[in-house]
mmCIF file of C-alpha atoms in Angstrom:
data_model
loop_
_atom_site.group_PDB
_atom_site.id
_atom_site.type_symbol
_atom_site.label_atom_id
_atom_site.label_comp_id
_atom_site.label_asym_id
_atom_site.label_seq_id
_atom_site.Cartn_x
_atom_site.Cartn_y
_atom_site.Cartn_z
ATOM 1 C CA MET A 492 -25.492 -27.494 26.913
ATOM 2 C CA GLU A 493 -26.090 -23.765 27.288
ATOM 3 C CA GLY A 494 -22.392 -22.975 27.660
ATOM 4 C CA ILE A 495 -21.371 -24.858 24.512
ATOM 5 C CA ASP A 496 -24.298 -23.376 22.566
ATOM 6 C CA ALA A 497 -23.376 -19.819 23.619
ATOM 7 C CA VAL A 498 -19.741 -20.251 22.577
ATOM 8 C CA ARG A 499 -20.738 -21.784 19.241
ATOM 9 C CA ARG A 500 -23.324 -19.058 18.590
ATOM 10 C CA ASN A 501 -20.742 -16.323 19.199
ATOM 11 C CA LYS A 502 -17.680 -18.218 17.940
ATOM 12 C CA THR A 503 -16.840 -16.043 14.930
ATOM 13 C CA ALA A 504 -17.331 -12.800 16.870
ATOM 14 C CA ILE A 505 -15.291 -14.047 19.847
ATOM 15 C CA GLU A 506 -12.452 -15.121 17.534
ATOM 16 C CA ALA A 507 -12.352 -11.693 15.867
ATOM 17 C CA ILE A 508 -12.262 -9.885 19.206
ATOM 18 C CA LEU A 509 -9.729 -12.097 21.009
ATOM 19 C CA CYS A 510 -7.233 -11.844 18.135
ATOM 20 C CA ALA A 511 -6.305 -8.433 19.539
ATOM 21 C CA ASP A 512 -4.350 -10.044 22.413
ATOM 22 C CA TYR A 513 -4.110 -13.814 22.199
ATOM 23 C CA GLY A 514 -1.428 -13.980 24.872
ATOM 24 C CA LEU A 515 -3.627 -12.307 27.486
ATOM 25 C CA ILE A 516 -6.622 -14.571 26.987
ATOM 26 C CA LEU A 517 -4.451 -17.700 26.927
ATOM 27 C CA ASN A 518 -2.794 -16.716 30.210
ATOM 28 C CA LYS A 519 -6.144 -15.920 31.836
ATOM 29 C CA ILE A 520 -7.533 -19.315 30.811
ATOM 30 C CA ASP A 521 -4.402 -20.944 32.197
ATOM 31 C CA GLU A 522 -4.754 -19.045 35.502
ATOM 32 C CA LYS A 523 -8.338 -20.307 35.869
ATOM 33 C CA LYS A 524 -7.103 -23.861 35.100
ATOM 34 C CA LEU A 525 -9.596 -24.283 32.269
ATOM 35 C CA ILE A 526 -6.859 -26.134 30.376
ATOM 36 C CA THR A 527 -4.015 -28.339 31.517
ATOM 37 C CA ARG A 528 -0.417 -27.156 31.579
ATOM 38 C CA ARG A 529 0.373 -29.419 28.642
ATOM 39 C CA GLU A 530 -2.530 -27.976 26.659
ATOM 40 C CA TYR A 531 -1.333 -24.467 27.514
ATOM 41 C CA ASN A 532 2.185 -25.192 26.214
ATOM 42 C CA ASN A 533 0.786 -26.762 23.034
ATOM 43 C CA LEU A 534 -1.507 -23.797 22.368
ATOM 44 C CA LYS A 535 1.339 -21.391 23.057
ATOM 45 C CA SER A 536 3.632 -22.935 20.457
ATOM 46 C CA ILE A 537 1.484 -24.034 17.498
ATOM 47 C CA VAL A 538 3.663 -24.179 14.376
ATOM 48 C CA GLY A 539 2.616 -22.660 11.063
ATOM 49 C CA GLU A 540 -0.416 -20.668 12.268
ATOM 50 C CA ASP A 541 -1.179 -16.973 12.432
ATOM 51 C CA VAL A 542 -3.065 -15.352 15.319
ATOM 52 C CA TRP A 543 -6.394 -16.450 13.822
ATOM 53 C CA GLY A 544 -5.267 -20.061 13.879
ATOM 54 C CA TYR A 545 -4.188 -19.753 17.521
ATOM 55 C CA VAL A 546 -7.553 -18.361 18.626
ATOM 56 C CA VAL A 547 -9.540 -20.923 16.611
ATOM 57 C CA ALA A 548 -7.489 -23.739 18.168
ATOM 58 C CA LEU A 549 -8.081 -22.315 21.648
ATOM 59 C CA LEU A 550 -11.864 -22.085 21.240
ATOM 60 C CA ASP A 551 -12.045 -25.560 19.701
ATOM 61 C CA LYS A 552 -10.105 -26.916 22.670
ATOM 62 C CA LEU A 553 -12.531 -25.312 25.131
ATOM 63 C CA LEU A 554 -15.567 -26.597 23.197
ATOM 64 C CA ASN A 555 -14.148 -30.116 23.272
ATOM 65 C CA LYS A 556 -13.745 -29.940 27.062
ATOM 66 C CA GLY A 557 -17.498 -29.719 27.626
ATOM 67 C CA ASP A 558 -20.289 -27.479 28.856
ATOM 68 C CA ASP A 559 -18.853 -26.723 32.317
ATOM 69 C CA THR A 560 -15.589 -25.474 30.797
ATOM 70 C CA CYS A 561 -17.490 -23.327 28.290
ATOM 71 C CA ARG A 562 -19.613 -21.839 31.070
ATOM 72 C CA ALA A 563 -16.473 -21.015 33.066
ATOM 73 C CA PHE A 564 -14.895 -19.473 29.976
ATOM 74 C CA LEU A 565 -17.933 -17.239 29.339
ATOM 75 C CA ASP A 566 -17.951 -16.211 32.995
ATOM 76 C CA LEU A 567 -14.260 -15.298 32.708
ATOM 77 C CA LEU A 568 -14.967 -13.108 29.661
ATOM 78 C CA GLN A 569 -17.697 -11.213 31.518
ATOM 79 C CA THR A 570 -16.138 -10.798 34.972
ATOM 80 C CA ASP A 571 -12.346 -10.432 34.646
ATOM 81 C CA ASP A 572 -11.367 -6.737 34.820
ATOM 82 C CA ASP A 573 -8.322 -7.085 32.546
ATOM 83 C CA ILE A 574 -10.380 -8.859 29.897
ATOM 84 C CA LYS A 575 -13.218 -6.345 30.084
ATOM 85 C CA CYS A 576 -10.752 -3.491 29.696
ATOM 86 C CA THR A 577 -8.823 -5.111 26.830
ATOM 87 C CA PHE A 578 -11.835 -6.467 24.915
ATOM 88 C CA PRO A 579 -14.735 -4.006 25.482
ATOM 89 C CA GLU A 580 -16.574 -5.392 22.412
ATOM 90 C CA LEU A 581 -17.305 -8.602 24.376
ATOM 91 C CA ARG A 582 -19.998 -6.749 26.296
ATOM 92 C CA ASN A 583 -22.163 -6.659 23.180
ATOM 93 C CA LEU A 584 -22.271 -10.431 22.634
ATOM 94 C CA GLN A 585 -25.373 -12.444 23.466
ATOM 95 C CA MET A 586 -24.027 -15.039 25.857
ATOM 96 C CA SER A 587 -27.381 -16.571 26.750
ATOM 97 C CA ASN A 588 -30.705 -17.117 25.027
ATOM 98 C CA THR A 589 -32.550 -14.701 27.297
ATOM 99 C CA SER A 590 -30.287 -11.760 27.972
ATOM 100 C CA LEU A 591 -28.108 -9.386 26.001
ATOM 101 C CA LEU A 592 -25.030 -8.049 27.738
ATOM 102 C CA THR A 593 -24.824 -4.300 28.173
ATOM 103 C CA LYS A 594 -23.723 -2.567 24.989
ATOM 104 C CA PRO A 595 -20.392 -0.735 25.083
ATOM 105 C CA VAL A 596 -20.501 3.011 25.545
ATOM 106 C CA GLN A 597 -20.375 4.804 22.200
ATOM 107 C CA ALA A 598 -19.698 8.399 21.281
ATOM 108 C CA SER A 599 -22.887 10.379 20.792
ATOM 109 C CA SER A 600 -23.890 11.736 17.394
ATOM 110 C CA ASP A 601 -24.622 15.381 16.732
ATOM 111 C CA ASP A 602 -27.797 16.935 15.387
ATOM 112 C CA GLY A 603 -27.793 14.900 12.162
ATOM 113 C CA SER A 604 -25.343 16.867 10.042
ATOM 114 C CA GLY A 605 -22.546 14.491 10.947
ATOM 115 C CA SER A 606 -21.220 12.185 13.630
ATOM 116 C CA GLN A 607 -18.326 11.940 16.053
ATOM 117 C CA PRO A 608 -17.581 8.225 15.877
ATOM 118 C CA THR A 609 -15.409 5.906 17.840
ATOM 119 C CA GLY A 610 -14.904 2.351 16.693
ATOM 120 C CA LEU A 611 -12.439 -0.190 15.352
ATOM 121 C CA CYS A 612 -9.465 0.454 13.067
ATOM 122 C CA VAL A 613 -7.963 -2.639 11.426
ATOM 123 C CA ILE A 614 -4.517 -2.351 9.817
ATOM 124 C CA ILE A 615 -3.368 -5.119 7.489
ATOM 125 C CA ASN A 616 0.342 -4.538 7.013
ATOM 126 C CA ASN A 617 2.030 -6.766 4.421
ATOM 127 C CA GLU A 618 5.807 -6.335 4.408
ATOM 128 C CA THR A 619 7.481 -9.663 3.555
ATOM 129 C CA PHE A 620 6.242 -11.407 0.405
ATOM 130 C CA ILE A 621 7.018 -14.817 -1.070
ATOM 131 C CA TYR A 622 7.167 -13.716 -4.705
ATOM 132 C CA GLU A 623 7.300 -9.908 -4.521
ATOM 133 C CA LYS A 624 9.811 -7.384 -3.186
ATOM 134 C CA LYS A 625 9.809 -6.644 0.524
ATOM 135 C CA ARG A 626 7.844 -3.461 1.223
ATOM 136 C CA THR A 627 10.428 -1.605 3.279
ATOM 137 C CA GLY A 628 9.001 1.448 5.010
ATOM 138 C CA THR A 629 5.532 -0.025 5.475
ATOM 139 C CA ASN A 630 6.044 -0.509 9.230
ATOM 140 C CA LYS A 631 6.462 3.258 9.541
ATOM 141 C CA ASP A 632 3.071 3.693 7.854
ATOM 142 C CA ALA A 633 1.440 1.113 10.140
ATOM 143 C CA GLU A 634 2.864 2.813 13.241
ATOM 144 C CA SER A 635 1.666 6.231 12.063
ATOM 145 C CA LEU A 636 -1.848 4.946 11.371
ATOM 146 C CA ALA A 637 -2.026 3.138 14.713
ATOM 147 C CA GLU A 638 -0.900 6.271 16.523
ATOM 148 C CA VAL A 639 -3.326 8.663 14.868
ATOM 149 C CA PHE A 640 -6.403 6.420 15.049
ATOM 150 C CA SER A 641 -5.691 5.532 18.693
ATOM 151 C CA TRP A 642 -5.509 9.279 19.330
ATOM 152 C CA LEU A 643 -8.896 9.611 17.615
ATOM 153 C CA GLY A 644 -10.448 7.105 20.022
ATOM 154 C CA PHE A 645 -10.374 3.992 17.847
ATOM 155 C CA ARG A 646 -9.427 0.552 19.033
ATOM 156 C CA VAL A 647 -6.577 -0.455 16.701
ATOM 157 C CA LEU A 648 -5.786 -4.001 15.615
ATOM 158 C CA CYS A 649 -2.814 -4.754 13.359
ATOM 159 C CA CYS A 650 -2.498 -7.940 11.292
ATOM 160 C CA ASN A 651 0.966 -8.429 9.804
ATOM 161 C CA ASP A 652 1.998 -10.378 6.680
ATOM 162 C CA GLN A 653 -1.333 -11.878 5.643
ATOM 163 C CA THR A 654 -1.946 -14.222 2.729
ATOM 164 C CA GLN A 655 -4.951 -13.581 0.513
ATOM 165 C CA GLU A 656 -6.937 -16.241 2.396
ATOM 166 C CA GLN A 657 -5.937 -14.827 5.778
ATOM 167 C CA MET A 658 -6.979 -11.304 4.735
ATOM 168 C CA GLN A 659 -10.344 -12.595 3.562
ATOM 169 C CA ARG A 660 -10.882 -14.591 6.748
ATOM 170 C CA ALA A 661 -9.901 -11.646 8.927
ATOM 171 C CA LEU A 662 -12.254 -9.199 7.216
ATOM 172 C CA ASN A 663 -15.138 -11.678 7.374
ATOM 173 C CA CYS A 664 -14.580 -11.886 11.127
ATOM 174 C CA PHE A 665 -14.435 -8.115 11.566
ATOM 175 C CA ALA A 666 -17.653 -7.629 9.597
ATOM 176 C CA ALA A 667 -19.620 -9.517 12.257
ATOM 177 C CA PRO A 668 -19.197 -7.963 15.742
ATOM 178 C CA GLU A 669 -20.343 -4.577 17.052
ATOM 179 C CA HIS A 670 -17.457 -2.089 16.764
ATOM 180 C CA GLY A 671 -18.914 1.274 17.768
ATOM 181 C CA ASP A 672 -19.972 4.147 15.542
ATOM 182 C CA ALA A 673 -17.442 3.652 12.719
ATOM 183 C CA PHE A 674 -15.100 1.145 11.118
ATOM 184 C CA VAL A 675 -11.741 1.868 9.476
ATOM 185 C CA CYS A 676 -9.779 -0.645 7.406
ATOM 186 C CA CYS A 677 -6.227 0.198 6.268
ATOM 187 C CA ILE A 678 -4.526 -2.189 3.843
ATOM 188 C CA LEU A 679 -0.826 -1.650 3.158
ATOM 189 C CA SER A 680 0.410 -4.026 0.491
ATOM 190 C CA HIS A 681 1.564 -4.564 -3.064
ATOM 191 C CA GLY A 682 -1.260 -4.190 -5.540
ATOM 192 C CA ARG A 683 -2.439 -4.247 -9.107
ATOM 193 C CA GLU A 684 -5.214 -2.509 -11.033
ATOM 194 C CA ASN A 685 -8.254 -3.551 -8.966
ATOM 195 C CA ALA A 686 -6.758 -5.684 -6.194
ATOM 196 C CA VAL A 687 -4.294 -5.827 -3.329
ATOM 197 C CA LEU A 688 -1.971 -8.797 -2.920
ATOM 198 C CA GLY A 689 -1.512 -11.191 -0.047
ATOM 199 C CA ILE A 690 2.036 -12.129 0.864
ATOM 200 C CA ASP A 691 1.498 -15.266 -1.236
ATOM 201 C CA GLY A 692 1.061 -13.056 -4.310
ATOM 202 C CA LYS A 693 -2.635 -13.889 -4.714
ATOM 203 C CA PRO A 694 -4.923 -10.923 -5.479
ATOM 204 C CA PHE A 695 -7.801 -9.871 -3.229
ATOM 205 C CA SER A 696 -10.317 -7.807 -5.181
ATOM 206 C CA ILE A 697 -10.904 -4.325 -3.749
ATOM 207 C CA LYS A 698 -14.554 -4.650 -4.737
ATOM 208 C CA ASP A 699 -14.842 -7.879 -2.718
ATOM 209 C CA ILE A 700 -13.113 -6.279 0.277
ATOM 210 C CA ILE A 701 -15.587 -3.419 0.364
ATOM 211 C CA ARG A 702 -18.648 -5.568 -0.282
ATOM 212 C CA THR A 703 -17.760 -7.688 2.748
ATOM 213 C CA PHE A 704 -19.093 -4.757 4.782
ATOM 214 C CA LYS A 705 -22.159 -3.807 2.722
ATOM 215 C CA ALA A 706 -25.368 -3.029 4.587
ATOM 216 C CA THR A 707 -27.632 -5.914 5.580
ATOM 217 C CA THR A 708 -30.463 -6.243 8.086
ATOM 218 C CA GLN A 709 -28.091 -8.228 10.340
ATOM 219 C CA SER A 710 -24.952 -6.096 10.058
ATOM 220 C CA THR A 711 -24.077 -3.942 13.067
ATOM 221 C CA LEU A 712 -22.320 -1.519 10.682
ATOM 222 C CA THR A 713 -25.426 -0.736 8.621
ATOM 223 C CA GLY A 714 -25.940 3.027 8.508
ATOM 224 C CA LYS A 715 -22.494 3.696 9.988
ATOM 225 C CA PRO A 716 -19.446 5.101 8.163
ATOM 226 C CA LYS A 717 -16.934 2.568 6.860
ATOM 227 C CA MET A 718 -13.604 4.006 5.718
ATOM 228 C CA PHE A 719 -11.091 2.037 3.617
ATOM 229 C CA LEU A 720 -7.522 3.227 3.037
ATOM 230 C CA PHE A 721 -5.447 1.399 0.414
ATOM 231 C CA GLN A 722 -1.711 2.046 0.190
ATOM 232 C CA ALA A 723 -0.825 -0.029 -2.867
ATOM 233 C CA CYS A 724 0.170 0.355 -6.474
ATOM 234 C CA ARG A 725 -2.616 0.089 -9.069
ATOM 235 C CA GLY A 726 -0.403 -0.515 -12.091
ATOM 236 C CA ARG A 727 3.172 -0.109 -13.278
ATOM 237 C CA GLU A 728 3.027 3.284 -14.977
ATOM 238 C CA GLU A 729 4.625 6.351 -13.409
ATOM 239 C CA GLN A 730 2.475 9.462 -13.444
ATOM 240 C CA GLN A 731 3.930 12.696 -14.773
ATOM 241 C CA GLY A 732 3.054 16.280 -14.005
ATOM 242 C CA VAL A 733 1.540 18.878 -16.341
ATOM 243 C CA LEU A 734 2.205 22.611 -16.054
ATOM 244 C CA GLN A 735 -0.932 24.559 -15.121
ATOM 245 C CA LYS A 736 -1.756 27.300 -17.632
ATOM 246 C CA TYR A 737 -5.181 28.252 -16.374
ATOM 247 C CA LEU A 738 -6.671 28.269 -12.912
ATOM 248 C CA GLN A 739 -10.349 28.760 -12.185
ATOM 249 C CA THR A 740 -12.084 28.959 -8.814
ATOM 250 C CA ASP A 741 -15.742 28.631 -7.871
ATOM 251 C CA ASP A 742 -16.484 30.811 -5.090
ATOM 252 C CA HIS A 743 -37.727 14.068 3.491
ATOM 253 C CA HIS A 744 -36.291 10.583 4.869
ATOM 254 C CA SER A 745 -36.538 7.052 3.487
ATOM 255 C CA LEU A 746 -36.937 4.084 5.817
ATOM 256 C CA SER A 747 -34.256 2.171 3.924
ATOM 257 C CA ILE A 748 -30.744 2.819 2.627
ATOM 258 C CA PRO A 749 -28.830 1.347 -0.333
ATOM 259 C CA GLU A 750 -26.700 -1.628 0.686
ATOM 260 C CA GLU A 751 -23.528 0.120 -0.523
ATOM 261 C CA ALA A 752 -24.198 3.394 1.295
ATOM 262 C CA ASP A 753 -21.885 5.000 3.872
ATOM 263 C CA PHE A 754 -18.529 3.973 2.392
ATOM 264 C CA LEU A 755 -15.439 6.150 2.111
ATOM 265 C CA VAL A 756 -12.684 4.603 -0.024
ATOM 266 C CA VAL A 757 -9.311 6.303 -0.346
ATOM 267 C CA MET A 758 -6.728 4.936 -2.769
ATOM 268 C CA SER A 759 -3.103 6.016 -2.609
ATOM 269 C CA THR A 760 -3.047 6.544 -6.378
ATOM 270 C CA VAL A 761 -5.347 6.647 -9.373
ATOM 271 C CA GLU A 762 -5.794 3.574 -11.555
ATOM 272 C CA ASP A 763 -2.843 2.206 -13.595
ATOM 273 C CA TYR A 764 -0.105 4.027 -11.650
ATOM 274 C CA VAL A 765 2.494 3.232 -9.018
ATOM 275 C CA SER A 766 2.391 4.527 -5.455
ATOM 276 C CA PHE A 767 5.606 5.884 -3.928
ATOM 277 C CA ARG A 768 6.965 4.684 -0.583
ATOM 278 C CA HIS A 769 10.206 5.720 1.143
ATOM 279 C CA PRO A 770 12.094 2.724 2.641
ATOM 280 C CA ILE A 771 12.532 4.531 5.970
ATOM 281 C CA ASP A 772 10.005 7.366 6.170
ATOM 282 C CA GLY A 773 7.005 5.467 4.789
ATOM 283 C CA SER A 774 4.669 6.324 1.921
ATOM 284 C CA TRP A 775 3.668 9.805 0.741
ATOM 285 C CA PHE A 776 0.001 8.883 1.038
ATOM 286 C CA ILE A 777 -0.122 7.472 4.579
ATOM 287 C CA GLN A 778 2.277 10.009 6.081
ATOM 288 C CA SER A 779 0.381 12.947 4.542
ATOM 289 C CA LEU A 780 -2.981 11.506 5.617
ATOM 290 C CA CYS A 781 -1.854 11.041 9.221
ATOM 291 C CA GLN A 782 -0.428 14.567 9.357
ATOM 292 C CA GLN A 783 -3.611 16.087 7.934
ATOM 293 C CA LEU A 784 -5.710 14.135 10.458
ATOM 294 C CA LYS A 785 -3.555 15.446 13.301
ATOM 295 C CA GLU A 786 -3.983 19.015 12.078
ATOM 296 C CA GLY A 787 -7.593 18.938 10.900
ATOM 297 C CA CYS A 788 -9.429 16.829 13.480
ATOM 298 C CA PRO A 789 -8.785 19.150 16.476
ATOM 299 C CA ARG A 790 -10.144 22.027 14.351
ATOM 300 C CA GLY A 791 -13.355 20.115 13.699
ATOM 301 C CA ASP A 792 -12.732 19.667 9.962
ATOM 302 C CA ASP A 793 -14.784 16.968 8.251
ATOM 303 C CA MET A 794 -13.058 14.042 6.530
ATOM 304 C CA MET A 795 -13.682 15.322 3.012
ATOM 305 C CA THR A 796 -11.892 18.584 3.814
ATOM 306 C CA ILE A 797 -8.995 16.669 5.380
ATOM 307 C CA LEU A 798 -8.747 14.311 2.403
ATOM 308 C CA GLN A 799 -8.814 17.213 -0.044
ATOM 309 C CA ARG A 800 -5.832 18.754 1.753
ATOM 310 C CA MET A 801 -4.083 15.385 1.695
ATOM 311 C CA ASN A 802 -4.725 15.103 -2.053
ATOM 312 C CA ASP A 803 -3.233 18.542 -2.609
ATOM 313 C CA GLU A 804 -0.165 17.834 -0.462
ATOM 314 C CA VAL A 805 0.620 14.510 -2.161
ATOM 315 C CA SER A 806 0.057 15.997 -5.621
ATOM 316 C CA GLN A 807 2.786 18.571 -4.961
ATOM 317 C CA LYS A 808 5.463 16.008 -4.076
ATOM 318 C CA GLU A 809 8.214 15.100 -6.527
ATOM 319 C CA ALA A 810 9.872 11.685 -6.812
ATOM 320 C CA SER A 811 12.513 12.953 -9.215
ATOM 321 C CA SER A 812 15.011 15.803 -9.316
ATOM 322 C CA GLN A 813 13.349 16.765 -12.589
ATOM 323 C CA PRO A 814 10.077 18.583 -11.701
ATOM 324 C CA GLY A 815 6.975 16.832 -13.000
ATOM 325 C CA ARG A 816 8.828 13.643 -13.947
ATOM 326 C CA ARG A 817 7.360 11.320 -11.264
ATOM 327 C CA LYS A 818 4.127 12.333 -9.537
ATOM 328 C CA GLN A 819 1.309 10.740 -7.547
ATOM 329 C CA MET A 820 -2.388 11.571 -7.272
ATOM 330 C CA PRO A 821 -4.526 9.833 -4.616
ATOM 331 C CA GLU A 822 -8.149 9.048 -5.384
ATOM 332 C CA VAL A 823 -11.157 9.445 -3.067
ATOM 333 C CA ARG A 824 -14.619 8.051 -3.680
ATOM 334 C CA PHE A 825 -17.523 7.904 -1.287
ATOM 335 C CA THR A 826 -21.162 7.038 -0.720
ATOM 336 C CA LEU A 827 -21.370 8.806 2.646
ATOM 337 C CA ARG A 828 -24.795 10.270 3.374
ATOM 338 C CA LYS A 829 -23.625 12.555 6.209
ATOM 339 C CA GLY A 830 -20.564 14.516 7.154
ATOM 340 C CA LEU A 831 -17.899 12.459 8.913
ATOM 341 C CA PHE A 832 -16.051 14.084 11.809
ATOM 342 C CA LEU A 833 -13.334 12.426 13.923
ATOM 343 C CA SER A 834 -12.312 13.988 17.221
ATOM 344 C CA PRO A 835 -9.332 13.291 19.500
ATOM 345 C CA LYS A 836 -10.381 11.498 22.695
#
C-alpha cells in the first residue's frame, strides 16, 4: 500500500501544487491510461466546482483505483519532463518512507544583511460578486502583478472569484508545501475594516489570513519573508488632503524566532477609508507598486525603500478635480528581521 500511503501523506501539498495547471495533469494521466476515457470526460466537466474541487476529485479517483494506479501516478509526477518543468515544487515532496526527493534549486542568500528570494506568488482576484458591485479594473491589477512577480523569478498562481471558504481553503493549501525563499500573497477584493470579502460577501479576517502562515516547527516558510498585498477598501470614508505648512527632514543571535516574525503586510489604504480603482487602468495602489518594483529592483533597492516611494506616489494622486478632496494613503507594517531584496531573473 506504499503508493496509496504516499499519495495520502502528500495529498494536501499535491493538490496545492497541481492547481496551477489542472488541464495538463489531467491530460498526462489520460495519456498514461491511469483513468478510463469516461472518467476523463467526467473529471473534465465537473459542474459547480472551482479548480480546487477538480484536483481533489482527481486525486480521490486515483486513490480509489488502488495502489498500482497510485504508484504509476507518483512515477508520472517524478519522471515526466513537462510535469517537472511545470510543477518544480513536486521535487520537494516525500514520496516514500525512506527517501526525500531532491529539493528544488533556490536563489542563494547574501551575507546576512538581506536575501534575494525566489518563490511563489499567489494572486486571489475577486471581480464578480453575488451581493457587491463588480470590481471592474481588477483584472488589470492581476495582470500587472503576475507580470512583475514573474519577472522577479516567482512562480505565479492566480485564483479568480473565490468565496470566503475557497480563499481559506486555498491559503491553507499554500501554507503547506515548500515554495522557495519567499512567499507573496496578493488579495484583490472588496473589503471592510479588518477583512476582505469573498465573492459570496462573507468576510475573511486579515488577521486570520496572515496567521495561516505564522512560523511553526513544521512550516517550510519559517524564517522566510512572507509578503501580503491587500487591494481592498477598509471602510466607507473618503480621505481628504491637508496642506503642508511645515516640513522637517532628518538627515548576538537567538536560536528561536517569534511565530509572527518575517511578515510584510501592505494595505492599499489606512483603516476606515476607501481605496480607489480605475475601471480600465486598475487601482492606484497596485499600479504604483508594480511600477516602483520595475524601477527599484534592478537598482538593488530593498522593499522598504520601494514601498516608501509607492506610498509617496499614491499619496500625491487626486481622485477629484478639487485638490485635496479625495486622497488615498497606503499603509505598510512589517516584522521583517532582515532586508528584503527582489531581483529580476
